[in-house]
mmCIF file with all atom_site columns, C-alpha atoms in Angstrom:
data_model
loop_
_atom_site.group_PDB
_atom_site.id
_atom_site.type_symbol
_atom_site.label_atom_id
_atom_site.label_alt_id
_atom_site.label_comp_id
_atom_site.label_asym_id
_atom_site.label_entity_id
_atom_site.label_seq_id
_atom_site.pdbx_PDB_ins_code
_atom_site.Cartn_x
_atom_site.Cartn_y
_atom_site.Cartn_z
_atom_site.occupancy
_atom_site.B_iso_or_equiv
_atom_site.pdbx_formal_charge
_atom_site.auth_seq_id
_atom_site.auth_comp_id
_atom_site.auth_asym_id
_atom_site.auth_atom_id
_atom_site.pdbx_PDB_model_num
ATOM 1  C CA . MET W 1 1  ? -5.563 -26.877 0.143   1.00 42.00 ? 1  MET W CA 1
ATOM 2  C CA . ARG W 1 2  ? -3.004 -24.074 -0.126  1.00 57.00 ? 2  ARG W CA 1
ATOM 3  C CA . ASN W 1 3  ? -3.575 -20.680 1.401   1.00 69.00 ? 3  ASN W CA 1
ATOM 4  C CA . LEU W 1 4  ? -3.450 -17.906 -1.153  1.00 75.00 ? 4  LEU W CA 1
ATOM 5  C CA . PRO W 1 5  ? -1.228 -14.830 -0.525  1.00 82.00 ? 5  PRO W CA 1
ATOM 6  C CA . SER W 1 6  ? -3.013 -11.864 0.897   1.00 90.00 ? 6  SER W CA 1
ATOM 7  C CA . ILE W 1 7  ? -2.387 -8.707  -1.155  1.00 92.00 ? 7  ILE W CA 1
ATOM 8  C CA . ARG W 1 8  ? -3.535 -5.340  0.158   1.00 94.00 ? 8  ARG W CA 1
ATOM 9  C CA . HIS W 1 9  ? -2.990 -1.830  -1.056  1.00 95.00 ? 9  HIS W CA 1
ATOM 10 C CA . PHE W 1 10 ? -3.381 1.278   1.149   1.00 96.00 ? 10 PHE W CA 1
ATOM 11 C CA . PRO W 1 11 ? -3.885 4.143   -1.245  1.00 96.00 ? 11 PRO W CA 1
ATOM 12 C CA . GLU W 1 12 ? -3.458 6.869   1.364   1.00 96.00 ? 12 GLU W CA 1
ATOM 13 C CA . THR W 1 13 ? 0.234  5.940   1.699   1.00 95.00 ? 13 THR W CA 1
ATOM 14 C CA . ASP W 1 14 ? 0.579  3.887   -1.534  1.00 96.00 ? 14 ASP W CA 1
ATOM 15 C CA . THR W 1 15 ? 1.771  1.031   0.534   1.00 96.00 ? 15 THR W CA 1
ATOM 16 C CA . MET W 1 16 ? 1.355  -2.547  -0.630  1.00 96.00 ? 16 MET W CA 1
ATOM 17 C CA . ALA W 1 17 ? 1.396  -5.442  1.914   1.00 95.00 ? 17 ALA W CA 1
ATOM 18 C CA . ILE W 1 18 ? 1.739  -8.894  0.536   1.00 94.00 ? 18 ILE W CA 1
ATOM 19 C CA . GLU W 1 19 ? 1.514  -11.852 2.993   1.00 92.00 ? 19 GLU W CA 1
ATOM 20 C CA . LEU W 1 20 ? 3.272  -14.871 1.385   1.00 89.00 ? 20 LEU W CA 1
ATOM 21 C CA . ARG W 1 21 ? 1.789  -17.309 3.884   1.00 85.00 ? 21 ARG W CA 1
ATOM 22 C CA . PRO W 1 22 ? -0.403 -17.297 6.931   1.00 81.00 ? 22 PRO W CA 1
ATOM 23 C CA . TRP W 1 23 ? 1.078  -16.507 10.251  1.00 76.00 ? 23 TRP W CA 1
ATOM 24 C CA . PRO W 1 24 ? 1.607  -20.013 11.998  1.00 68.00 ? 24 PRO W CA 1
ATOM 25 C CA . GLU W 1 25 ? -1.257 -20.716 14.354  1.00 65.00 ? 25 GLU W CA 1
ATOM 26 C CA . MET W 1 26 ? 0.911  -22.614 16.761  1.00 55.00 ? 26 MET W CA 1
ATOM 27 C CA . SER W 1 27 ? 3.549  -19.767 16.904  1.00 53.00 ? 27 SER W CA 1
ATOM 28 C CA . ASP W 1 28 ? 4.221  -18.026 20.248  1.00 58.00 ? 28 ASP W CA 1
ATOM 29 C CA . GLY W 1 29 ? 5.444  -15.069 18.236  1.00 54.00 ? 29 GLY W CA 1
ATOM 30 C CA . ASP W 1 30 ? 3.590  -11.756 18.031  1.00 58.00 ? 30 ASP W CA 1
ATOM 31 C CA . LYS W 1 31 ? 3.027  -10.403 14.525  1.00 57.00 ? 31 LYS W CA 1
ATOM 32 C CA . ALA W 1 32 ? 3.888  -6.960  15.699  1.00 56.00 ? 32 ALA W CA 1
ATOM 33 C CA . LYS W 1 33 ? 7.308  -8.177  16.840  1.00 55.00 ? 33 LYS W CA 1
ATOM 34 C CA . ALA W 1 34 ? 7.985  -10.135 13.672  1.00 60.00 ? 34 ALA W CA 1
ATOM 35 C CA . GLY W 1 35 ? 11.468 -9.441  12.416  1.00 70.00 ? 35 GLY W CA 1
ATOM 36 C CA . GLY W 1 36 ? 11.827 -7.341  9.389   1.00 85.00 ? 36 GLY W CA 1
ATOM 37 C CA . GLU W 1 37 ? 14.749 -5.974  7.405   1.00 89.00 ? 37 GLU W CA 1
ATOM 38 C CA . ASP W 1 38 ? 15.198 -3.323  4.738   1.00 92.00 ? 38 ASP W CA 1
ATOM 39 C CA . ALA W 1 39 ? 15.624 -5.259  1.472   1.00 92.00 ? 39 ALA W CA 1
ATOM 40 C CA . GLY W 1 40 ? 15.699 -2.342  -0.933  1.00 92.00 ? 40 GLY W CA 1
ATOM 41 C CA . GLU W 1 41 ? 14.491 1.213   -1.447  1.00 94.00 ? 41 GLU W CA 1
ATOM 42 C CA . ASP W 1 42 ? 11.007 1.403   0.142   1.00 96.00 ? 42 ASP W CA 1
ATOM 43 C CA . LEU W 1 43 ? 10.929 -2.420  0.788   1.00 96.00 ? 43 LEU W CA 1
ATOM 44 C CA . VAL W 1 44 ? 10.799 -4.191  4.108   1.00 95.00 ? 44 VAL W CA 1
ATOM 45 C CA . ILE W 1 45 ? 10.567 -7.983  4.271   1.00 94.00 ? 45 ILE W CA 1
ATOM 46 C CA . HIS W 1 46 ? 9.030  -9.292  7.563   1.00 91.00 ? 46 HIS W CA 1
ATOM 47 C CA . TYR W 1 47 ? 9.935  -12.805 8.853   1.00 89.00 ? 47 TYR W CA 1
ATOM 48 C CA . GLU W 1 48 ? 8.098  -15.459 10.909  1.00 86.00 ? 48 GLU W CA 1
ATOM 49 C CA . PRO W 1 49 ? 9.780  -16.865 14.033  1.00 82.00 ? 49 PRO W CA 1
ATOM 50 C CA . ASP W 1 50 ? 11.101 -19.781 11.839  1.00 81.00 ? 50 ASP W CA 1
ATOM 51 C CA . GLY W 1 51 ? 13.092 -17.247 9.748   1.00 84.00 ? 51 GLY W CA 1
ATOM 52 C CA . GLU W 1 52 ? 11.085 -17.605 6.579   1.00 85.00 ? 52 GLU W CA 1
ATOM 53 C CA . PRO W 1 53 ? 9.578  -14.607 4.852   1.00 89.00 ? 53 PRO W CA 1
ATOM 54 C CA . TRP W 1 54 ? 5.966  -13.834 5.901   1.00 89.00 ? 54 TRP W CA 1
ATOM 55 C CA . ARG W 1 55 ? 5.182  -10.405 4.432   1.00 92.00 ? 55 ARG W CA 1
ATOM 56 C CA . TRP W 1 56 ? 6.660  -7.969  1.939   1.00 94.00 ? 56 TRP W CA 1
ATOM 57 C CA . GLU W 1 57 ? 5.816  -4.322  2.623   1.00 96.00 ? 57 GLU W CA 1
ATOM 58 C CA . ILE W 1 58 ? 6.384  -1.988  -0.348  1.00 97.00 ? 58 ILE W CA 1
ATOM 59 C CA . GLU W 1 59 ? 6.132  1.706   0.385   1.00 96.00 ? 59 GLU W CA 1
ATOM 60 C CA . HIS W 1 60 ? 5.446  4.064   -2.638  1.00 96.00 ? 60 HIS W CA 1
ATOM 61 C CA . ALA W 1 61 ? 4.355  0.859   -4.479  1.00 96.00 ? 61 ALA W CA 1
ATOM 62 C CA . PHE W 1 62 ? 3.495  2.432   -7.819  1.00 95.00 ? 62 PHE W CA 1
ATOM 63 C CA . ALA W 1 63 ? 7.052  3.792   -8.046  1.00 96.00 ? 63 ALA W CA 1
ATOM 64 C CA . HIS W 1 64 ? 8.561  0.294   -7.494  1.00 96.00 ? 64 HIS W CA 1
ATOM 65 C CA . PRO W 1 65 ? 7.316  -2.190  -10.018 1.00 95.00 ? 65 PRO W CA 1
ATOM 66 C CA . GLU W 1 66 ? 10.552 -4.121  -9.505  1.00 96.00 ? 66 GLU W CA 1
ATOM 67 C CA . HIS W 1 67 ? 9.580  -4.959  -5.929  1.00 95.00 ? 67 HIS W CA 1
ATOM 68 C CA . ILE W 1 68 ? 6.086  -6.034  -7.101  1.00 93.00 ? 68 ILE W CA 1
ATOM 69 C CA . ALA W 1 69 ? 7.680  -8.255  -9.841  1.00 94.00 ? 69 ALA W CA 1
ATOM 70 C CA . ALA W 1 70 ? 10.106 -9.732  -7.323  1.00 94.00 ? 70 ALA W CA 1
ATOM 71 C CA . VAL W 1 71 ? 7.354  -10.720 -4.788  1.00 93.00 ? 71 VAL W CA 1
ATOM 72 C CA . LEU W 1 72 ? 5.133  -12.110 -7.589  1.00 91.00 ? 72 LEU W CA 1
ATOM 73 C CA . SER W 1 73 ? 8.114  -14.288 -8.592  1.00 92.00 ? 73 SER W CA 1
ATOM 74 C CA . GLU W 1 74 ? 8.530  -15.434 -5.009  1.00 88.00 ? 74 GLU W CA 1
ATOM 75 C CA . ILE W 1 75 ? 4.760  -16.330 -4.895  1.00 88.00 ? 75 ILE W CA 1
ATOM 76 C CA . ARG W 1 76 ? 5.113  -18.287 -8.224  1.00 88.00 ? 76 ARG W CA 1
ATOM 77 C CA . GLY W 1 77 ? 8.097  -20.127 -6.803  1.00 87.00 ? 77 GLY W CA 1
ATOM 78 C CA . ARG W 1 78 ? 6.219  -21.074 -3.697  1.00 80.00 ? 78 ARG W CA 1
ATOM 79 C CA . ALA W 1 79 ? 3.217  -22.228 -5.734  1.00 79.00 ? 79 ALA W CA 1
ATOM 80 C CA . ALA W 1 80 ? 5.461  -24.567 -7.753  1.00 81.00 ? 80 ALA W CA 1
ATOM 81 C CA . ARG W 1 81 ? 6.793  -26.346 -4.624  1.00 79.00 ? 81 ARG W CA 1
ATOM 82 C CA . PRO W 1 82 ? 5.094  -29.543 -3.466  1.00 75.00 ? 82 PRO W CA 1
ATOM 83 C CA . ALA W 1 83 ? 2.663  -28.943 -0.592  1.00 63.00 ? 83 ALA W CA 1
#
């Protein structure tokens, strides 16, 4: 069974956090130390220790529908891949 992405919105800051996949249980990595990089205006993509995207963080989310569309496209692409 596939794990569904976790999508959370924090209205007080209009920040949307979308976890594309669960943090690996066997990882020695600390989520707080997960690498992240600026990927656009008000967009940070965080990575797991294996280098794959783990979470997209969109600040001022309602002002950036292009980021929301991009992460939804990423989610659809992942869903289409074989498990």
